[in-house]
Coordinates of C-alpha atoms in Angstrom, one line a residue:
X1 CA 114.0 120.1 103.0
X2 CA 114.3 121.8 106.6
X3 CA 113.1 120.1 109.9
X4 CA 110.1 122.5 110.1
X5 CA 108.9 121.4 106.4
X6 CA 109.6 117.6 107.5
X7 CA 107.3 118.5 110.9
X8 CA 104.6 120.3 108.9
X9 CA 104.3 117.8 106.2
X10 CA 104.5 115.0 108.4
X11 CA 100.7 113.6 108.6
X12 CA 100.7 111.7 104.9
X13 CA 97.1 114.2 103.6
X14 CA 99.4 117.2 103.9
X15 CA 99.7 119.2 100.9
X16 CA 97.0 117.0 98.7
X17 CA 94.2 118.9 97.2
X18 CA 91.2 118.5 99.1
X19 CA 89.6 118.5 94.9
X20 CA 87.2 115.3 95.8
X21 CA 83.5 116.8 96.1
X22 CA 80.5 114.9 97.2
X23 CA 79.1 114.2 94.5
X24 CA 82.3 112.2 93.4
X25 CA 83.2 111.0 96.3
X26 CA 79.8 108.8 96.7
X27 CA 80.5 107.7 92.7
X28 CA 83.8 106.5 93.9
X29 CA 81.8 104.7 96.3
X30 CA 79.2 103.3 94.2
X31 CA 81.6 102.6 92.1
X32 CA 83.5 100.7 94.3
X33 CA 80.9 98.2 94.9
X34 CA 80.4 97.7 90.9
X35 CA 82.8 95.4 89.4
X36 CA 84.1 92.8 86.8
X37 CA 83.0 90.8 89.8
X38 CA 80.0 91.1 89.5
X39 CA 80.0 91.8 85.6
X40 CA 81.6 88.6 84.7
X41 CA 82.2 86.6 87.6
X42 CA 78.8 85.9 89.0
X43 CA 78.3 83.6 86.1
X44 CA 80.7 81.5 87.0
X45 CA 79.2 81.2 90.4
X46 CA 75.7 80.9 89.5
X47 CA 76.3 78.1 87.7
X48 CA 78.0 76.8 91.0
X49 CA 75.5 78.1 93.2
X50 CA 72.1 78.5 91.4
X51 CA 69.6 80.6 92.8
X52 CA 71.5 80.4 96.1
X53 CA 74.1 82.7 95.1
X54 CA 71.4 85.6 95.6
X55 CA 71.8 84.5 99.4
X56 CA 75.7 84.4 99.3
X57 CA 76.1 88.1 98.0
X58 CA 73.1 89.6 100.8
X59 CA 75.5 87.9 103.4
X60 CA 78.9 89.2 102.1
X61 CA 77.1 92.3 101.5
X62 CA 75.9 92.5 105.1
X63 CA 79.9 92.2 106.0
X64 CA 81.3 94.3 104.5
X65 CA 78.5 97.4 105.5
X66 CA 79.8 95.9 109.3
X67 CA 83.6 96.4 107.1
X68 CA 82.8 100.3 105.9
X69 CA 81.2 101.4 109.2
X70 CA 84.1 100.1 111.2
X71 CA 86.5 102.0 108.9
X72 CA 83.8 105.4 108.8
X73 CA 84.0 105.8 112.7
X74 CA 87.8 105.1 112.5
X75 CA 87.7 107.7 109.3
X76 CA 85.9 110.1 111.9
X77 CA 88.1 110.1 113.9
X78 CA 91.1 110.7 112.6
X79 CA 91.0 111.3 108.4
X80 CA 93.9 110.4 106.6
X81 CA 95.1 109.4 103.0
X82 CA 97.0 106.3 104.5
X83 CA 93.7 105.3 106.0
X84 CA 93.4 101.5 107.4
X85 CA 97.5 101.7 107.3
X86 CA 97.9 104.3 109.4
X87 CA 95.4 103.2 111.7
X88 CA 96.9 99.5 111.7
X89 CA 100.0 101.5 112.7
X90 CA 98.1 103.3 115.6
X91 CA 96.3 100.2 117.1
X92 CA 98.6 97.2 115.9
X93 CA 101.8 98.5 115.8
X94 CA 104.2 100.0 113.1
X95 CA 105.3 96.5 111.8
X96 CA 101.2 96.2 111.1
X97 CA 101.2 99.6 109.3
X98 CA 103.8 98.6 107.3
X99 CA 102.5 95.0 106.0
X100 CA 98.9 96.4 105.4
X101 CA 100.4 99.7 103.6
X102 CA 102.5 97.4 101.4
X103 CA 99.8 94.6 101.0
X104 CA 97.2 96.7 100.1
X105 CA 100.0 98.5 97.3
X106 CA 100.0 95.2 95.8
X107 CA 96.7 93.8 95.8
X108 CA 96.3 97.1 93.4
X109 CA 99.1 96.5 91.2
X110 CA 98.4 92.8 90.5
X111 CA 94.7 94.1 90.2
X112 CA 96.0 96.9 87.5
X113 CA 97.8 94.1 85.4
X114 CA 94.5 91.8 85.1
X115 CA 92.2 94.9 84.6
X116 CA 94.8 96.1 81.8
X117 CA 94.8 92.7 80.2
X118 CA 91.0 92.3 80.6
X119 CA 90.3 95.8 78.9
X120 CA 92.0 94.7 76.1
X121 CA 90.7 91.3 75.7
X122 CA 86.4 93.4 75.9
X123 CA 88.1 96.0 72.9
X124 CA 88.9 92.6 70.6
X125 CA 85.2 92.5 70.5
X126 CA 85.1 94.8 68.3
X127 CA 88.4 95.5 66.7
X128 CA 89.7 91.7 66.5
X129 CA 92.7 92.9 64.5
X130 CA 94.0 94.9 67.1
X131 CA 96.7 93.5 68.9
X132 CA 95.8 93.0 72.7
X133 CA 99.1 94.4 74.2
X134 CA 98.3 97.8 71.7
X135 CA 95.3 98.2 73.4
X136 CA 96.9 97.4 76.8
X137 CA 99.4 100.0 76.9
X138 CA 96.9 103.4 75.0
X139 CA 94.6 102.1 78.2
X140 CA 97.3 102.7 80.6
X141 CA 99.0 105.5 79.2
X142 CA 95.8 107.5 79.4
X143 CA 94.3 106.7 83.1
X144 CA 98.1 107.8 83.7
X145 CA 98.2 110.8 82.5
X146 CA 94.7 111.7 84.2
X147 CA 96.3 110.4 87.5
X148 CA 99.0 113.0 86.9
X149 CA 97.2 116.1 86.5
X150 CA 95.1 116.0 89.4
X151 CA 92.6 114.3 91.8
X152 CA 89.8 116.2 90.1
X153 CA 90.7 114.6 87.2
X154 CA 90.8 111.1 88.8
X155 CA 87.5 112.2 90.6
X156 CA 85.3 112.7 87.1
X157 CA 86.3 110.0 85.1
X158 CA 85.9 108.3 88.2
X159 CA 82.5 109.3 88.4
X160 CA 81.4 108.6 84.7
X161 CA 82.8 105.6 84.6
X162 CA 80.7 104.7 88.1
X163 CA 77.6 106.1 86.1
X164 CA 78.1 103.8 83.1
X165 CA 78.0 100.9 85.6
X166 CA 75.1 102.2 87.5
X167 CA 73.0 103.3 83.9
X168 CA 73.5 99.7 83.0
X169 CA 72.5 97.6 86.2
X170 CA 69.6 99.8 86.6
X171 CA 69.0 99.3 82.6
X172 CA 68.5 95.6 83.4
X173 CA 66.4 95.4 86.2
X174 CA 64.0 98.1 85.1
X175 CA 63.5 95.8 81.8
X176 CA 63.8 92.2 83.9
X177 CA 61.0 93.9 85.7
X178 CA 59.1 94.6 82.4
X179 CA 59.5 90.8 81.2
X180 CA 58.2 89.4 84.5
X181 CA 55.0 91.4 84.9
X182 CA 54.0 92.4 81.4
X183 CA 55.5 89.0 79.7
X184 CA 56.9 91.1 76.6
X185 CA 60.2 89.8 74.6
X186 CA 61.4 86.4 73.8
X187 CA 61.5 85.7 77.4
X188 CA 58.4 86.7 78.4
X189 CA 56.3 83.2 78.0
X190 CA 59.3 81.4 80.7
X191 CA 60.4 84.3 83.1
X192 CA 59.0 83.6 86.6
X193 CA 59.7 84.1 90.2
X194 CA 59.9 80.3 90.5
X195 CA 62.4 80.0 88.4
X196 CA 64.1 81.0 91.7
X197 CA 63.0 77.4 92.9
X198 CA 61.6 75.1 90.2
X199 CA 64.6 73.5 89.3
X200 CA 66.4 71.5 91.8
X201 CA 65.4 74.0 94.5
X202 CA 67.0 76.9 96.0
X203 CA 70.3 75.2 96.6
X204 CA 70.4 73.1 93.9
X205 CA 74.2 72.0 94.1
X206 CA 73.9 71.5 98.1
X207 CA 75.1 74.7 100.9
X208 CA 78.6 73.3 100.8
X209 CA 78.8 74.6 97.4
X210 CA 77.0 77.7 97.6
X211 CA 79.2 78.8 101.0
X212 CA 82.6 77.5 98.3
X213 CA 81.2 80.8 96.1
X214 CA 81.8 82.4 99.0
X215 CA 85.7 83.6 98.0
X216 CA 84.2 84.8 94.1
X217 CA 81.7 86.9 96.2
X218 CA 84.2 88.4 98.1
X219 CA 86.4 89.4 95.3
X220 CA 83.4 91.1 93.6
X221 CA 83.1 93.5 97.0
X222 CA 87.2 94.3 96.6
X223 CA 87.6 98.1 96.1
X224 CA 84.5 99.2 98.4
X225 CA 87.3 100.6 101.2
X226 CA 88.6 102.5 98.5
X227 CA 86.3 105.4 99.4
X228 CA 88.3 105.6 102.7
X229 CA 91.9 106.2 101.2
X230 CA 89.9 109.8 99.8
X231 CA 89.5 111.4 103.1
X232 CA 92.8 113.3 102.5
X233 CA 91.8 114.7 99.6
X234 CA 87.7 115.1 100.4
X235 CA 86.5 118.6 100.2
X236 CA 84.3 118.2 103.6
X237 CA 85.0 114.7 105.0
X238 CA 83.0 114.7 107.9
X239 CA 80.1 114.7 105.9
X240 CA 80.7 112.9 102.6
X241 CA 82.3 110.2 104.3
X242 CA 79.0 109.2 106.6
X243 CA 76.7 109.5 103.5
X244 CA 79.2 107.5 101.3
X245 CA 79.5 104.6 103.6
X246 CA 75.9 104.9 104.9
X247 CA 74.6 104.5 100.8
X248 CA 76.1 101.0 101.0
X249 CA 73.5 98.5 102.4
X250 CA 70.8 100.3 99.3
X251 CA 73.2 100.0 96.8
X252 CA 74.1 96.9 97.9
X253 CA 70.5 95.4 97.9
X254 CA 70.0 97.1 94.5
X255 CA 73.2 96.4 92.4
X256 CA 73.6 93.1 93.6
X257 CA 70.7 91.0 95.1
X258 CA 68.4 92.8 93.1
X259 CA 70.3 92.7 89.9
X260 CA 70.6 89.2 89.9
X261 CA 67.3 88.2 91.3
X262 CA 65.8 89.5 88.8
X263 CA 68.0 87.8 86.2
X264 CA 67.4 84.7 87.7
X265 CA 63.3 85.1 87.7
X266 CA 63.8 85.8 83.8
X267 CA 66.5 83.1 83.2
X268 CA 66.6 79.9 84.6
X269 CA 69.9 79.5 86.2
X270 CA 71.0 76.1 84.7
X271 CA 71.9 78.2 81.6
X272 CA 74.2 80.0 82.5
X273 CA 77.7 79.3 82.2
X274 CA 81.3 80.3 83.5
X275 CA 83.4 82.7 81.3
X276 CA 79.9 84.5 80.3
X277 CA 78.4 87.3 81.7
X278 CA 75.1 86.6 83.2
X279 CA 73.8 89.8 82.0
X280 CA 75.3 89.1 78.4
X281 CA 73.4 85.9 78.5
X282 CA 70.2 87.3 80.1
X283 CA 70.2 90.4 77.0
X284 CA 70.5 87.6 74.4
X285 CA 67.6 85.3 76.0
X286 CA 65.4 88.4 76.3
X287 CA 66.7 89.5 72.6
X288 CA 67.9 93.3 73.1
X289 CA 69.5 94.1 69.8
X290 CA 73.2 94.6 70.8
X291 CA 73.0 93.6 74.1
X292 CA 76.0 91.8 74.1
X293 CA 77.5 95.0 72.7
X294 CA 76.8 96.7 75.7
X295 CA 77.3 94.6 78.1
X296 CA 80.7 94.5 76.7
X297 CA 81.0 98.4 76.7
X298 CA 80.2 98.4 80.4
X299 CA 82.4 95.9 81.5
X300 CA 84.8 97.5 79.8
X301 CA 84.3 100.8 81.9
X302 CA 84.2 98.1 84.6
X303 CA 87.9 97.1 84.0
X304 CA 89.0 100.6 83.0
X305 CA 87.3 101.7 86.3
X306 CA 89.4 99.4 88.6
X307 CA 92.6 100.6 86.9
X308 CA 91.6 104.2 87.3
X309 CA 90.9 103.3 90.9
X310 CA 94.3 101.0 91.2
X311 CA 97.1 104.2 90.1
X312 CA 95.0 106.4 92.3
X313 CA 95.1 104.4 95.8
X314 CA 99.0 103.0 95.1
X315 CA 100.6 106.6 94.5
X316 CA 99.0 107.6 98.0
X317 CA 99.8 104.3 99.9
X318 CA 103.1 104.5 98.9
X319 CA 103.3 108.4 100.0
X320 CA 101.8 106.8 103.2
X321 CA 105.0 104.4 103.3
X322 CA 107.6 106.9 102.5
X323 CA 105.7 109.5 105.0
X324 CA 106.9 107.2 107.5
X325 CA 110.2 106.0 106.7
X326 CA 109.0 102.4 105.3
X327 CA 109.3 103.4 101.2
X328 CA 112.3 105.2 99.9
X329 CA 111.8 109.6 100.8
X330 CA 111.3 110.4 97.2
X331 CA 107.6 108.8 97.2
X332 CA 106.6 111.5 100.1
X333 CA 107.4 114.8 97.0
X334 CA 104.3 116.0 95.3
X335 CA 103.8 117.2 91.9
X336 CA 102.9 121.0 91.6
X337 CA 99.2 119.3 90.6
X338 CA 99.7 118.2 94.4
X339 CA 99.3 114.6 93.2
X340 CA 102.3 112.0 94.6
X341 CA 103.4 111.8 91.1
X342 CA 106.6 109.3 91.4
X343 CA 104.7 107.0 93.5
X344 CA 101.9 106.6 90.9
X345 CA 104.1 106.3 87.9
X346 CA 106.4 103.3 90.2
X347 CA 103.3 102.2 90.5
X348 CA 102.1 102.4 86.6
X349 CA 105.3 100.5 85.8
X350 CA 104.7 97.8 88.0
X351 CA 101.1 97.1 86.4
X352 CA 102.5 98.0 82.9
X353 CA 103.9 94.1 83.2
X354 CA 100.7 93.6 82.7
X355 CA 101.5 94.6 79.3
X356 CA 104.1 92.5 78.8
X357 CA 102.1 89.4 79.8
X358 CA 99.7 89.5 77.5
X359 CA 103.3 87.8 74.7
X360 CA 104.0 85.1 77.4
X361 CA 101.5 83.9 80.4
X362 CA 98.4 81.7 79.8
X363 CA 95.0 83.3 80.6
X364 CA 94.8 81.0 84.0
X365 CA 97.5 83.0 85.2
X366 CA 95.5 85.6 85.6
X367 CA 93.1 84.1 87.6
X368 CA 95.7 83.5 89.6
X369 CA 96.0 87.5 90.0
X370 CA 92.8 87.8 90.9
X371 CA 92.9 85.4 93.8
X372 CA 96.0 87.1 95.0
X373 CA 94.0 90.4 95.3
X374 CA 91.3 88.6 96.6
X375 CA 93.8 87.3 100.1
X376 CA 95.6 91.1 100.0
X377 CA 91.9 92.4 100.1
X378 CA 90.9 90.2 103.0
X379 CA 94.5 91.2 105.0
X380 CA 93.3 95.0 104.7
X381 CA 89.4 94.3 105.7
X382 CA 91.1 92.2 108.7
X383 CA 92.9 95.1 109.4
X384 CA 90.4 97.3 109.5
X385 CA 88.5 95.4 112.0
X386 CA 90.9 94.5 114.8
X387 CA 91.7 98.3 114.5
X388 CA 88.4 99.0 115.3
X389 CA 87.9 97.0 118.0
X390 CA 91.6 98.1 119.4
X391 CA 89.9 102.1 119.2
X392 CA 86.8 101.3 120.7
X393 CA 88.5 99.7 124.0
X394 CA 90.4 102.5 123.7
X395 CA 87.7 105.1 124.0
X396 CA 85.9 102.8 126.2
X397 CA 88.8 103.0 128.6
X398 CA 88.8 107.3 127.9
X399 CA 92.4 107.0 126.2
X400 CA 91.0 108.5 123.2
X401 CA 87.9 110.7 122.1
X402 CA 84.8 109.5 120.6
X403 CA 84.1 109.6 116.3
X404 CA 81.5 111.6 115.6
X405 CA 80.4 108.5 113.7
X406 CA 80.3 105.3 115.9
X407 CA 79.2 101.9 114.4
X408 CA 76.5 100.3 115.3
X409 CA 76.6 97.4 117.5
X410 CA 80.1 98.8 118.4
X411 CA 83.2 96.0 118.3
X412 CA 80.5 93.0 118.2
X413 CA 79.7 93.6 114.4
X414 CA 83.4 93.8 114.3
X415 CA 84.1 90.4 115.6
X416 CA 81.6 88.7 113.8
X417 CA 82.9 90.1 110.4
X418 CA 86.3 88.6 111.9
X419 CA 84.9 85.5 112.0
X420 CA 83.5 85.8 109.5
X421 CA 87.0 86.8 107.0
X422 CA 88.9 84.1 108.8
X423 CA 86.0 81.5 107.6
X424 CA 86.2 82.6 104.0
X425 CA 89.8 82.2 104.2
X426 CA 89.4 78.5 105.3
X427 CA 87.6 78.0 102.0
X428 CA 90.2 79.4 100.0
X429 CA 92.4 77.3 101.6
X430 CA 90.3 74.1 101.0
X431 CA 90.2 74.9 97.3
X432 CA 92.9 73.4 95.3
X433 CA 92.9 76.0 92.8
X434 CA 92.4 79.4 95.0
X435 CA 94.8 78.5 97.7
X436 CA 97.8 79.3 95.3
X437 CA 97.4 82.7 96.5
X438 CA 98.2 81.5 100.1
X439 CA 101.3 81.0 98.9
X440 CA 102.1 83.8 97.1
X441 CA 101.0 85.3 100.4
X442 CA 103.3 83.6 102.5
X443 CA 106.0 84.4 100.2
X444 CA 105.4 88.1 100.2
X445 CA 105.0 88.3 103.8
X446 CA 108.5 86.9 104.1
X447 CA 109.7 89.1 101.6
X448 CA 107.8 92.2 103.9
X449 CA 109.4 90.2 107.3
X450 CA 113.3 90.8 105.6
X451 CA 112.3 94.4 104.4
X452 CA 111.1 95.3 108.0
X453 CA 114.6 93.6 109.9
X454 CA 116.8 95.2 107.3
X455 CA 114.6 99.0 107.9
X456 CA 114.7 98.2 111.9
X457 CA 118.6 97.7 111.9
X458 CA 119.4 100.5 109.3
X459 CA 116.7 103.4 110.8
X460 CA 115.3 101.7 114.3
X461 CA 113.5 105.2 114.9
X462 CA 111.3 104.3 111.7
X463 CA 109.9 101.5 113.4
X464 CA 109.0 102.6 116.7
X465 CA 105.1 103.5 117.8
X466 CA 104.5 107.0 117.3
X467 CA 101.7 109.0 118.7
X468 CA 99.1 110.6 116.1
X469 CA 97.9 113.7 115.5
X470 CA 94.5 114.1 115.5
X471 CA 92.0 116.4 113.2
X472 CA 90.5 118.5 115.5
X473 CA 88.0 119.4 113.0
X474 CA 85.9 115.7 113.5
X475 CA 86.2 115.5 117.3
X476 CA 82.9 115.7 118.8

């Protein structure tokens, strides 16, 4: 490769299709917010919570819109693939770039092996025969190969498998609705808005435990940045971007806090349980013929979803790396689809462990995973954020231009969804089971701290602050 082809291609969305349309692009981002999470994780929590928990997600929820419109004016001003890496390079440093680009690689891959594993565990529903690491490995050899042949391709499954989710939530509150105010089905004679407050109150279990759901909520929201590591390959940016991110408090209030207020006026929460799916639970009470069925269909686009989602964003974040000396060259080449096609088959290999676990690690292990990707998820939001607040003194100061799509409130929102982060991750830390992934944390942050000595001694240029280049197209 000559100098002038190293120069050319050296902003990490050179040579990517631009194949993501709107219409995908705000799937992706819907999707994003619709998760196993939610699916099969708020039941856990409401049995934690109670009615409460409908307070916990609106909260969260109001964080992460401060989260996505921090990252839309930074996405606004300069679109790239590497997204909240690059811009933790520009603002924080290279050293910054480098630990989020990474972290963010592997709160994917860790994410892919628990998705993989889960997928396989919702098909034993109705093929109990099968064996799980069968169904494992057809799963990830097929959102592979559709992450190989282009974004397009990523882009519709993408955006049925969003539509499943959506179909389905909608499904439920439109006949939660029916039950409350016509009083059909087996649910009809006890479904009431006070079931909201007629048993032990509101907060039944006390604040302190409702704030402690706090880190299960958060883990539900993981994946809604993903919509920002598509502006490299967005057909119009400028404009899908804004209407993506500006979707989020409806969907938000819908998918979430409506969803599971109204499955909390037609169930009373003190039955539900963790390991089931509140809207499993909530079918069977109401008695939908084969609603367990499709709960389990969803959840399993859910899982299959998040996989999709997982090869996607580590192909490009490795690109990212390699585009600026911190992963080995080969990651920056491009298939003739135009899709980094070694970085998402490294990555593929990595969550095909996932595979392999399925023969040899308990099922705890995996929720393990989960709060791994949970702390990698909170790094990147963190990230996001103090990058942010870094641009806007910056453009305060007239070092750099405006985005044509400033947050409102400016940094403050920023701070207080700082505060906010670093609060959540005192509670993982005062939870004996959840603060494992501290140290896994710790440990991979050493492990990033030798990389980046051994990279600063071997290529020091690598590691140096760089000026950007910026799009003119989305200056003001």
């Amino acid at each position: 490769m000559t100098s002038a082809q190293v120069t050319e291609d050296h902003r990490p969305e050179e040579g990517y299709e631009r194949g993501l349309g709107s219409r995908q692009v705000q799937m992706i981002a819907i999707g994003g917010a619709i998760g196993v999470g939610l699916f099969l994780g708020a039941g856990a929590n409401i049995a934690k919570a109670g009615p409460s928990l409908i307070v916990m997600y609106a909260l969260a929820g109001v964080i992460i819109f401060f989260i996505m419109r921090a990252l839309g004016e930074l996405l606004l001003y300069r679109p790239v693939s590497g997204s909240f890496a690059e811009y933790s390079r520009e603002f924080l440093g290279p050293f910054f770039g480098y630990f989020t680009g990474w972290t963010y690689w592997l709160m994917w891959v860790v994410t892919g092996m628990a998705e993989l594993t889960a997928a396989a565990i919702y098909v034993n529903y109705w093929f109990p025969s099968v064996p799980r690491w069968v169904t494992a490995l057809v799963f990830l050899v097929v959102l592979f190969g559709a992450n190989l042949i282009s974004v397009k391709v990523f882009g519709e499954l993408e955006f049925w498998f969003s539509m499943v989710k959506v179909t389905a939530l909608i499904g439920m509150i439109v006949i939660g609705l029916g039950v409350l105010t016509l009083g059909f089905s087996a649910a009809g004679d006890t479904a009431a808005v006070s079931n909201l407050w007629a048993f032990d109150g509101f907060f039944p279990e006390g604040v302190g435990s409702s704030l402690m759901t706090l880190q299960g909520v958060m883990f539900a929201y993981l994946a809604v940045e993903l919509v920002g590591v598509t502006a490299g390959e967005s057909q119009n940016p400028e404009k899908t971007l804004p209407k993506a991110i500006n979707t989020l408090p409806w969907r938000i209030a819908l998918f979430y806090v409506g969803a599971l207020t109204v499955i909390l006026c037609v169930v009373k929460w003190t039955e539900f349980d963790a390991g089931v799916s509140p809207f499993v639970k909530a079918f069977a009470v109401i008695g939908i013929p084969a609603g367990a069925g499709i709960v389990n269909f969803v959840v399993l686009t859910a899982a299959l979803s998040s996989c999709n989602s997982g090869m996607y964003s580590t192909g490009r974040m490795l690109r990212t790396l390699a585009d600026n000396g911190e992963a080995p060259a080969a990651f920056r080449r491009l298939s003739a689809s135009r899709t980094p096609a070694l970085g998402v088959t490294v990555s593929v290999a990595f969550m095909a462990i996932g595979v392999v676990l399925n023969y040899v690690v308990p099922e705890k292990a995996f929720g393990y995973v989960t709060s791994v990707a949970t702390a990698a998820g909170i790094w990147t939001w963190l990230m996001i954020l103090i990058s942010h607040v870094r641009y806007r003194r910056a453009v305060v100061a007239g070092r750099l231009p405006a985005s044509a799509f400033p947050a409102p409130g400016g940094a403050l929102c920023s701070w207080i969804a700082i505060v906010f982060l670093v609060f959540v991750t005192g509670l993982i830390a005062a939870d004996a089971d959840s603060r494992t992934c501290l140290y896994v944390m710790a440990v991979w942050a050493l492990a990033l701290g030798v990389g980046w000595t051994a990279l600063k001694a071997r290529r020091p240029e690598v590691t140096r602050a760089r000026e950007p280049e910026l799009e003119e197209a989305v200056r003001p």
